[in-house]
CSV table of C-alpha atoms in Angstrom, one decimal:
chain,number,residue,atom,x,y,z
W,962,MET,CA,6.9,-22.0,-1.2
W,963,ARG,CA,7.2,-18.7,-4.1
W,964,LYS,CA,3.6,-20.0,-5.6
W,965,LYS,CA,3.1,-19.2,-9.4
W,966,VAL,CA,-0.1,-17.7,-9.6
W,967,ALA,CA,-2.2,-17.0,-12.7
W,968,VAL,CA,-4.9,-14.2,-12.2
W,969,LEU,CA,-7.7,-14.0,-14.7
W,970,GLY,CA,-9.8,-10.9,-14.6
W,971,SER,CA,-6.6,-8.8,-13.0
W,972,THR,CA,-8.2,-5.5,-13.6
W,973,GLY,CA,-11.5,-6.2,-11.7
W,974,SER,CA,-12.2,-5.6,-7.9
W,975,ILE,CA,-10.9,-9.1,-7.0
W,976,GLY,CA,-7.9,-9.3,-9.4
W,977,THR,CA,-6.5,-6.1,-8.1
W,978,GLN,CA,-7.1,-7.2,-4.6
W,979,THR,CA,-5.6,-10.4,-5.8
W,980,LEU,CA,-2.6,-8.6,-6.8
W,981,ASP,CA,-2.3,-6.7,-3.7
W,982,VAL,CA,-2.0,-10.0,-1.6
W,983,ILE,CA,0.4,-11.3,-4.1
W,984,ASP,CA,2.5,-8.5,-3.4
W,985,HIS,CA,2.5,-9.3,0.4
W,986,LEU,CA,3.2,-13.0,0.1
W,987,GLY,CA,6.0,-12.3,-2.4
W,988,TYR,CA,4.6,-15.1,-4.9
W,989,GLU,CA,4.8,-14.9,-8.5
W,990,VAL,CA,2.7,-13.8,-11.4
W,991,THR,CA,2.5,-16.1,-14.4
W,992,ALA,CA,-0.2,-14.9,-16.5
W,993,LEU,CA,-2.9,-11.8,-16.4
W,994,THR,CA,-6.1,-11.5,-18.3
W,995,ALA,CA,-8.4,-8.9,-18.8
W,996,CYS,CA,-11.6,-7.9,-20.8
W,997,LYS,CA,-10.7,-4.7,-22.5
W,998,ASN,CA,-9.2,-2.9,-19.8
W,999,VAL,CA,-5.7,-2.3,-21.7
W,1000,ASP,CA,-4.5,0.7,-19.9
W,1001,VAL,CA,-4.6,-1.2,-16.4
W,1002,LEU,CA,-3.4,-4.4,-17.9
W,1003,GLU,CA,-0.2,-2.7,-19.3
W,1004,GLN,CA,0.6,-1.2,-15.9
W,1005,GLN,CA,0.2,-4.6,-14.3
W,1006,ALA,CA,2.0,-6.4,-16.7
W,1007,ARG,CA,5.0,-3.8,-16.6
W,1008,LYS,CA,5.2,-4.5,-12.7
W,1009,TYR,CA,4.9,-7.8,-12.5
W,1010,ARG,CA,6.4,-9.3,-15.7
W,1011,PRO,CA,4.1,-12.5,-16.5
W,1012,ARG,CA,4.9,-14.5,-19.3
W,1013,TYR,CA,1.5,-14.4,-20.7
W,1014,LEU,CA,-1.4,-11.7,-21.0
W,1015,ALA,CA,-4.8,-12.5,-22.7
W,1016,VAL,CA,-7.7,-9.9,-23.6
W,1017,SER,CA,-11.2,-10.7,-24.8
W,1018,ASP,CA,-11.1,-9.2,-28.6
W,1019,ALA,CA,-8.6,-8.6,-31.5
W,1020,GLU,CA,-8.6,-4.8,-31.4
W,1021,SER,CA,-7.5,-4.7,-27.5
W,1022,CYS,CA,-4.9,-7.5,-28.2
W,1023,GLN,CA,-3.5,-5.5,-31.0
W,1024,LYS,CA,-3.1,-2.2,-29.0
W,1025,LEU,CA,-1.5,-4.4,-25.8
W,1026,ARG,CA,1.0,-5.5,-28.4
W,1027,GLN,CA,1.9,-2.1,-29.2
W,1028,ALA,CA,2.2,-0.7,-26.0
W,1029,LEU,CA,4.1,-3.8,-24.6
W,1030,SER,CA,6.4,-4.2,-27.7
W,1031,ASP,CA,9.5,-3.7,-25.7
W,1032,LEU,CA,8.7,-6.7,-23.3
W,1033,PRO,CA,9.4,-10.6,-24.1
W,1034,ILE,CA,5.4,-11.0,-23.3
W,1035,GLU,CA,3.2,-13.1,-25.3
W,1036,ILE,CA,-0.3,-11.7,-25.7
W,1037,CYS,CA,-3.4,-13.9,-27.0
W,1038,CYS,CA,-7.2,-12.8,-27.3
W,1039,GLY,CA,-10.4,-14.7,-27.1
W,1040,GLU,CA,-11.8,-17.6,-25.2
W,1041,ASP,CA,-9.0,-19.5,-26.4
W,1042,GLY,CA,-6.2,-17.0,-25.2
W,1043,LEU,CA,-8.2,-17.3,-21.7
W,1044,CYS,CA,-8.2,-20.8,-21.5
W,1045,ARG,CA,-4.6,-20.9,-22.4
W,1046,ALA,CA,-3.9,-18.4,-19.7
W,1047,ALA,CA,-5.4,-21.0,-17.5
W,1048,ALA,CA,-3.9,-24.2,-18.2
W,1049,LEU,CA,0.1,-22.9,-18.2
W,1050,THR,CA,2.4,-25.9,-17.4
W,1051,GLU,CA,3.9,-23.6,-14.6
W,1052,ASN,CA,0.9,-22.1,-12.8
W,1053,ASP,CA,0.5,-23.6,-8.9
W,1054,ILE,CA,-2.8,-22.0,-8.6
W,1055,VAL,CA,-5.2,-19.8,-10.7
W,1056,VAL,CA,-7.7,-17.4,-10.0
W,1057,ASN,CA,-10.5,-16.9,-11.9
W,1058,ALA,CA,-12.0,-13.4,-11.2
W,1059,VAL,CA,-13.6,-13.2,-14.8
W,1060,VAL,CA,-17.0,-11.7,-14.4
W,1061,GLY,CA,-20.0,-14.0,-15.9
W,1062,ILE,CA,-20.5,-17.0,-17.4
W,1063,ALA,CA,-17.3,-15.9,-19.7
W,1064,GLY,CA,-15.5,-17.3,-16.6
W,1065,LEU,CA,-16.9,-20.9,-16.9
W,1066,ALA,CA,-14.4,-22.4,-20.1
W,1067,PRO,CA,-11.2,-21.1,-18.4
W,1068,THR,CA,-12.6,-22.8,-15.2
W,1069,LEU,CA,-12.9,-26.0,-17.0
W,1070,ALA,CA,-9.3,-25.5,-18.9
W,1071,ALA,CA,-7.6,-24.8,-15.4
W,1072,LEU,CA,-9.0,-28.1,-14.1
W,1073,GLU,CA,-8.6,-30.1,-16.9
W,1074,ALA,CA,-4.8,-29.3,-16.4
W,1075,GLY,CA,-5.2,-30.5,-12.8
W,1076,LYS,CA,-4.5,-26.9,-11.7
W,1077,THR,CA,-5.7,-25.5,-8.2
W,1078,LEU,CA,-8.4,-23.0,-8.7
W,1079,ALA,CA,-9.3,-20.2,-6.7
W,1080,LEU,CA,-12.7,-19.5,-7.8
W,1081,ALA,CA,-14.4,-16.0,-7.5
W,1082,ASN,CA,-16.4,-16.7,-10.9
W,1083,LYS,CA,-19.7,-18.0,-9.1
W,1084,GLU,CA,-21.2,-18.2,-12.8
W,1085,SER,CA,-18.8,-21.4,-13.4
W,1086,LEU,CA,-20.9,-23.3,-10.8
W,1087,VAL,CA,-24.0,-21.6,-11.6
W,1088,ALA,CA,-24.0,-22.6,-15.3
W,1089,GLY,CA,-22.1,-25.5,-15.6
W,1090,GLY,CA,-21.9,-26.8,-11.8
W,1091,HIS,CA,-22.3,-30.6,-12.8
W,1092,LEU,CA,-19.7,-30.1,-15.5
W,1093,VAL,CA,-17.0,-28.3,-13.5
W,1094,THR,CA,-17.7,-30.8,-10.3
W,1095,GLN,CA,-17.2,-33.7,-12.3
W,1096,THR,CA,-13.9,-32.6,-14.3
W,1097,ALA,CA,-12.7,-31.5,-11.0
W,1098,ARG,CA,-13.4,-34.9,-9.6
W,1099,ARG,CA,-11.9,-37.1,-12.8
W,1100,THR,CA,-8.6,-34.8,-12.7
W,1101,GLY,CA,-8.2,-34.6,-9.0
W,1102,ALA,CA,-7.7,-30.5,-9.0
W,1103,GLU,CA,-8.8,-28.9,-6.1
W,1104,ILE,CA,-11.4,-26.2,-6.1
W,1105,LEU,CA,-10.8,-23.3,-3.5
W,1106,PRO,CA,-13.5,-20.9,-2.9
W,1107,VAL,CA,-13.0,-16.8,-2.9
W,1108,ASP,CA,-16.4,-15.5,-2.3
W,1109,SER,CA,-16.4,-14.7,1.2
W,1110,GLU,CA,-19.2,-16.6,1.9
W,1111,HIS,CA,-18.4,-20.0,0.5
W,1112,SER,CA,-14.6,-19.2,1.9
W,1113,ALA,CA,-16.5,-18.9,5.2
W,1114,ILE,CA,-18.4,-22.3,5.3
W,1115,PHE,CA,-15.3,-24.1,3.4
W,1116,GLN,CA,-13.3,-22.8,6.7
W,1117,CYS,CA,-16.3,-23.6,9.1
W,1118,LEU,CA,-15.6,-27.2,7.6
W,1119,MET,CA,-11.9,-27.6,7.9
W,1120,GLY,CA,-11.7,-30.8,10.2
W,1121,HIS,CA,-14.7,-31.9,8.9
W,1122,THR,CA,-13.8,-34.2,5.6
W,1123,ASP,CA,-17.0,-36.2,6.2
W,1124,HIS,CA,-19.8,-33.6,4.7
W,1125,SER,CA,-22.6,-36.2,6.2
W,1126,GLU,CA,-21.5,-34.2,9.3
W,1127,LEU,CA,-23.3,-31.3,7.5
W,1128,SER,CA,-26.6,-30.3,8.3
W,1129,LYS,CA,-27.7,-27.2,7.6
W,1130,ILE,CA,-25.5,-24.1,5.9
W,1131,PHE,CA,-26.1,-20.3,7.1
W,1132,LEU,CA,-25.6,-18.3,4.1
W,1133,THR,CA,-25.6,-14.6,5.0
W,1134,ALA,CA,-26.2,-11.6,2.8
W,1135,SER,CA,-25.5,-7.7,3.3
W,1136,GLY,CA,-28.9,-6.9,1.9
W,1137,GLY,CA,-27.5,-4.5,-0.5
W,1138,PRO,CA,-28.2,-0.9,-0.5
W,1139,PHE,CA,-32.2,-1.1,-0.9
W,1140,PHE,CA,-32.7,-3.5,2.2
W,1141,GLY,CA,-36.2,-3.2,4.1
W,1142,MET,CA,-37.6,-1.5,1.1
W,1143,LYS,CA,-40.6,-2.8,-1.0
W,1144,LYS,CA,-41.6,-2.7,-4.5
W,1145,GLU,CA,-43.3,0.2,-4.9
W,1146,GLN,CA,-39.8,2.2,-3.3
W,1147,LEU,CA,-38.1,0.7,-6.0
W,1148,GLN,CA,-39.8,1.8,-8.8
W,1149,LYS,CA,-37.4,4.8,-9.7
W,1150,ILE,CA,-34.4,3.6,-8.5
W,1151,SER,CA,-31.1,4.8,-10.8
W,1152,VAL,CA,-28.4,3.2,-12.1
W,1153,GLU,CA,-26.3,5.5,-9.5
W,1154,GLN,CA,-28.5,4.7,-6.5
W,1155,ALA,CA,-28.0,0.7,-7.5
W,1156,MET,CA,-24.3,0.8,-7.7
W,1157,ASP,CA,-24.1,2.5,-3.8
W,1158,HIS,CA,-23.6,-0.7,-2.1
W,1159,PRO,CA,-23.4,-0.4,1.7
W,1160,THR,CA,-20.4,-2.7,2.6
W,1161,TRP,CA,-18.4,-3.7,-0.4
W,1162,LYS,CA,-16.9,-1.7,-3.5
W,1163,MET,CA,-17.1,-4.3,-6.5
W,1164,GLY,CA,-17.8,-4.0,-10.6
W,1165,GLY,CA,-20.8,-2.9,-12.0
W,1166,LYS,CA,-22.2,-6.2,-12.4
W,1167,ILE,CA,-21.8,-7.5,-9.2
W,1168,THR,CA,-22.7,-4.4,-7.5
W,1169,VAL,CA,-26.3,-4.3,-9.2
W,1170,ASP,CA,-26.6,-8.0,-8.8
W,1171,SER,CA,-26.2,-7.3,-5.1
W,1172,ALA,CA,-28.9,-4.7,-5.2
W,1173,THR,CA,-31.2,-7.1,-6.7
W,1174,LEU,CA,-30.2,-9.8,-4.4
W,1175,MET,CA,-29.8,-11.9,-7.6
W,1176,ASN,CA,-25.7,-12.5,-6.2
W,1177,LYS,CA,-27.2,-14.3,-3.2
W,1178,GLY,CA,-29.2,-16.5,-4.9
W,1179,LEU,CA,-26.5,-17.5,-7.3
W,1180,GLU,CA,-24.5,-17.7,-4.2
W,1181,LEU,CA,-26.9,-20.7,-3.2
W,1182,ILE,CA,-26.6,-22.5,-6.3
W,1183,GLU,CA,-22.7,-22.2,-6.0
W,1184,ALA,CA,-22.9,-23.7,-2.4
W,1185,VAL,CA,-25.2,-26.6,-3.5
W,1186,TRP,CA,-22.4,-27.6,-5.9
W,1187,LEU,CA,-19.4,-27.0,-3.1
W,1188,PHE,CA,-21.0,-28.2,-0.6
W,1189,GLY,CA,-23.1,-31.1,-1.5
W,1190,LEU,CA,-26.3,-29.7,-0.1
W,1191,PRO,CA,-29.8,-29.4,-1.6
W,1192,PRO,CA,-31.3,-25.9,-1.7
W,1193,GLU,CA,-33.5,-26.5,1.2
W,1194,GLU,CA,-30.9,-27.2,3.5
W,1195,ILE,CA,-29.1,-23.5,2.8
W,1196,GLU,CA,-30.8,-20.8,4.8
W,1197,ILE,CA,-30.0,-17.2,3.6
W,1198,VAL,CA,-30.0,-14.7,6.7
W,1199,VAL,CA,-29.4,-10.8,5.9
W,1200,HIS,CA,-26.6,-9.8,8.1
W,1201,ARG,CA,-26.0,-6.1,7.7
W,1202,GLU,CA,-22.7,-5.5,9.4
W,1203,SER,CA,-21.0,-8.6,7.3
W,1204,VAL,CA,-19.1,-9.7,10.1
W,1205,ILE,CA,-20.3,-13.1,10.0
W,1206,HIS,CA,-19.5,-14.1,6.9
W,1207,SER,CA,-21.6,-17.4,6.8
W,1208,ALA,CA,-21.9,-20.5,9.2
W,1209,VAL,CA,-22.5,-24.5,9.6
W,1210,GLU,CA,-24.8,-26.5,11.5
W,1211,LEU,CA,-23.7,-29.8,12.1
W,1212,ILE,CA,-25.9,-32.9,12.7
W,1213,ASP,CA,-25.2,-32.6,16.6
W,1214,GLY,CA,-26.8,-29.0,16.5
W,1215,SER,CA,-23.4,-27.1,17.0
W,1216,VAL,CA,-23.0,-24.1,14.8
W,1217,ILE,CA,-19.7,-23.1,13.6
W,1218,ALA,CA,-19.4,-19.3,12.3
W,1219,GLN,CA,-16.6,-18.0,10.5
W,1220,MET,CA,-15.9,-13.7,11.4
W,1221,GLY,CA,-14.2,-10.9,10.2
W,1222,VAL,CA,-13.9,-7.5,9.0
W,1223,PRO,CA,-15.7,-7.3,5.4
W,1224,ASP,CA,-12.4,-7.4,3.7
W,1225,MET,CA,-11.9,-9.7,0.3
W,1226,ARG,CA,-8.3,-9.9,1.2
W,1227,ILE,CA,-8.8,-12.5,4.0
W,1228,PRO,CA,-10.5,-15.3,1.6
W,1229,ILE,CA,-8.4,-14.3,-1.5
W,1230,GLN,CA,-5.5,-14.9,1.1
W,1231,LEU,CA,-6.3,-18.1,2.7
W,1232,ALA,CA,-6.8,-19.8,-1.3
W,1233,LEU,CA,-3.6,-18.9,-2.6
W,1234,THR,CA,-2.0,-20.0,1.0
W,1235,TYR,CA,-4.0,-22.9,1.6
W,1236,PRO,CA,-3.5,-25.1,3.7
W,1237,LYS,CA,-1.6,-23.0,5.3
W,1238,ARG,CA,-2.4,-19.7,7.2
W,1239,MET,CA,0.0,-16.6,6.6
W,1240,PRO,CA,0.0,-13.3,8.5
W,1241,GLY,CA,-2.3,-10.6,6.7
W,1242,ARG,CA,-2.3,-7.1,6.8
W,1243,THR,CA,-5.9,-6.7,6.8
W,1244,LYS,CA,-7.6,-4.5,10.0
W,1245,ARG,CA,-8.5,-6.8,12.7
W,1246,LEU,CA,-12.3,-7.4,14.3
W,1247,SER,CA,-13.4,-5.8,17.1
W,1248,PHE,CA,-16.2,-6.8,18.6
W,1249,THR,CA,-17.1,-3.7,20.7
W,1250,ASP,CA,-16.4,-1.8,17.9
W,1251,TYR,CA,-19.6,-3.2,16.5
W,1252,GLY,CA,-21.4,-3.5,19.8
W,1253,LYS,CA,-24.0,-6.0,18.2
W,1254,LEU,CA,-24.6,-7.9,15.6
W,1255,THR,CA,-28.2,-8.2,13.6
W,1256,PHE,CA,-30.1,-10.7,11.6
W,1257,PHE,CA,-33.1,-10.9,9.2
W,1258,PRO,CA,-34.8,-13.1,6.9
W,1259,PRO,CA,-34.8,-12.2,3.1
W,1260,ASP,CA,-37.5,-10.5,1.2
W,1261,PHE,CA,-38.6,-13.1,-1.2
W,1262,GLU,CA,-41.4,-11.1,-2.2
W,1263,THR,CA,-39.9,-8.1,-3.1
W,1264,PHE,CA,-36.8,-9.2,-4.5
W,1265,ASP,CA,-37.9,-11.5,-7.6
W,1266,CYS,CA,-34.2,-12.9,-8.4
W,1267,LEU,CA,-33.5,-14.3,-5.2
W,1268,ARG,CA,-36.7,-16.1,-5.3
W,1269,SER,CA,-35.9,-17.3,-9.1
W,1270,CYS,CA,-32.6,-18.5,-8.0
W,1271,VAL,CA,-34.2,-20.7,-5.5
W,1272,LYS,CA,-36.7,-22.2,-8.0
W,1273,ALA,CA,-34.0,-22.8,-10.6
W,1274,ALA,CA,-32.1,-24.7,-7.7
W,1275,HIS,CA,-35.1,-27.0,-7.2
W,1276,MET,CA,-36.1,-27.1,-10.8
W,1277,GLY,CA,-32.5,-28.6,-11.7
W,1278,GLY,CA,-31.1,-29.6,-14.9
W,1279,LEU,CA,-29.6,-25.8,-16.9
W,1280,MET,CA,-32.3,-23.9,-15.1
W,1281,PRO,CA,-29.7,-22.1,-13.1
W,1282,CYS,CA,-27.8,-21.5,-16.3
W,1283,VAL,CA,-30.9,-20.0,-17.5
W,1284,VAL,CA,-31.6,-17.3,-15.0
W,1285,ASN,CA,-27.9,-16.6,-14.9
W,1286,GLY,CA,-27.8,-16.0,-18.7
W,1287,ALA,CA,-31.1,-13.8,-18.4
W,1288,ASN,CA,-29.9,-12.1,-15.5
W,1289,GLU,CA,-26.8,-11.0,-17.0
W,1290,GLU,CA,-28.4,-9.9,-19.9
W,1291,ALA,CA,-31.0,-7.6,-17.9
W,1292,VAL,CA,-28.2,-6.1,-15.9
W,1293,SER,CA,-26.4,-5.1,-19.2
W,1294,LEU,CA,-29.8,-3.2,-20.3
W,1295,PHE,CA,-30.1,-1.7,-17.1
W,1296,LEU,CA,-26.8,-0.4,-17.1
W,1297,GLU,CA,-27.2,1.1,-20.5
W,1298,ARG,CA,-30.5,2.9,-18.8
W,1299,LYS,CA,-32.6,0.8,-21.1
W,1300,ILE,CA,-35.1,-0.9,-18.6
W,1301,PRO,CA,-35.8,0.3,-15.3
W,1302,PHE,CA,-34.7,-1.6,-11.9
W,1303,LEU,CA,-37.4,-3.8,-11.3
W,1304,LYS,CA,-37.5,-4.9,-14.5
W,1305,ILE,CA,-34.4,-6.9,-14.1
W,1306,GLY,CA,-36.3,-9.2,-11.7
W,1307,GLU,CA,-39.1,-9.4,-13.9
W,1308,LEU,CA,-37.1,-11.2,-16.8
W,1309,VAL,CA,-35.2,-13.4,-14.5
W,1310,GLU,CA,-38.5,-14.5,-13.2
W,1311,ALA,CA,-40.2,-15.1,-16.6
W,1312,SER,CA,-37.0,-16.9,-17.9
W,1313,LEU,CA,-38.1,-19.6,-15.7
W,1314,SER,CA,-40.7,-20.4,-18.1
W,1315,LEU,CA,-38.1,-22.0,-20.6
W,1316,THR,CA,-38.7,-25.5,-19.0
W,1317,GLU,CA,-36.9,-27.4,-22.0
W,1318,TYR,CA,-33.5,-26.5,-20.3
W,1319,GLN,CA,-34.8,-28.3,-16.9
W,1320,LYS,CA,-32.7,-31.7,-18.0
W,1321,ASP,CA,-29.6,-33.1,-17.7
W,1322,TYR,CA,-26.3,-31.8,-19.5
W,1323,HIS,CA,-23.0,-33.3,-20.3
W,1324,SER,CA,-20.9,-30.5,-22.2
W,1325,MET,CA,-20.4,-27.0,-22.5
W,1326,ASP,CA,-22.2,-27.0,-25.9
W,1327,GLU,CA,-25.6,-27.5,-24.2
W,1328,ILE,CA,-24.7,-24.9,-21.6
W,1329,LYS,CA,-24.1,-22.1,-24.4
W,1330,GLU,CA,-27.1,-23.4,-25.9
W,1331,ALA,CA,-29.4,-22.5,-22.7
W,1332,ASP,CA,-27.6,-19.3,-21.7
W,1333,GLY,CA,-28.2,-18.1,-25.7
W,1334,ALA,CA,-32.1,-19.2,-25.2
W,1335,ALA,CA,-32.0,-17.1,-22.0
W,1336,ARG,CA,-30.2,-13.9,-23.3
W,1337,GLN,CA,-32.7,-14.2,-26.7
W,1338,PHE,CA,-35.7,-14.5,-24.3
W,1339,VAL,CA,-34.8,-11.4,-22.5
W,1340,GLN,CA,-34.1,-9.4,-25.8
W,1341,LYS,CA,-37.6,-10.5,-27.2
W,1342,GLN,CA,-39.3,-9.5,-23.8
W,1343,VAL,CA,-37.6,-6.0,-23.6
W,1344,ALA,CA,-38.4,-5.7,-27.5
W,1345,THR,CA,-42.4,-6.1,-26.5
W,1346,TYR,CA,-41.6,-3.9,-23.4
W,1347,LEU,CA,-40.1,-0.8,-25.4
């Protein structure tokens, strides 16, 4: 079957790798979206000839319309445009590779339309896990994880439709570029150092999240929603080689792990071809090339972001949304060189004081309120700090 795919966030790392997989599989592209990278989006549009494009703002939209005036492509902007791309009637599958909480609205739009969602936007479940899973159950839409760790868990559980057989999840982490360092060694970390990830080549925000281990904290919260386990039954393990992408322990004591070379095209392709597997063109794993695999406990004392995410997961309600919003704001300030590296974790942890959001929620408006409050909190803290 030649599936029709919408790729949201098509100019980023996951988006471009998704298009590479689509080329390999011979699938059709129905829609492409980007934030403001008009030049790359124009190139993609000319290659794939989708029916629909969306960008984040009116200025980028106008530039794109002028650049593509010779093609019969509908071009829109803003959140409404992004959601429309996610809900197109002809979509067989929607790949959500949008960065940050901006990915939540199109996640809900795709699920409301009953579309299969290949989810690479972890913030959708972190900020709005209750709403997202509730919508999927109501419409019968399927969520297929694209993150390498959650795809690994998903693969380990294939054939185990009854999650009551699941006892524990081992969520692996590369440890980031600062593995083994203590806070005193991280005092003067530069943006360039934080962007130098040992395993993966990614965009700015997620690379910094990997350096602070915030990314792994967000993935723990995501796993809670995807697999129905409480946070205390998800163990984070630092695995520097990134060969075991995650593992599960079943109630009889068996442990099943998913392994492979660190290449995001593997989980992306599975999400696109599921429930079938197709031949891929990634490098094959050689055990003897690696020789040995190592495992370490995470350093919760040094990496405040990771500790804060675990706390937020236990607190429940909108607290995961709060720490996510605080982190997005803090990472932006770090990338703008306005705050030092360690300040990110301090601000995320401080946001846990917004306990008024430790409550049940039922709407997108409540999520936006909590996210906005966290961002304002960070801005106020930084103004005092500066």
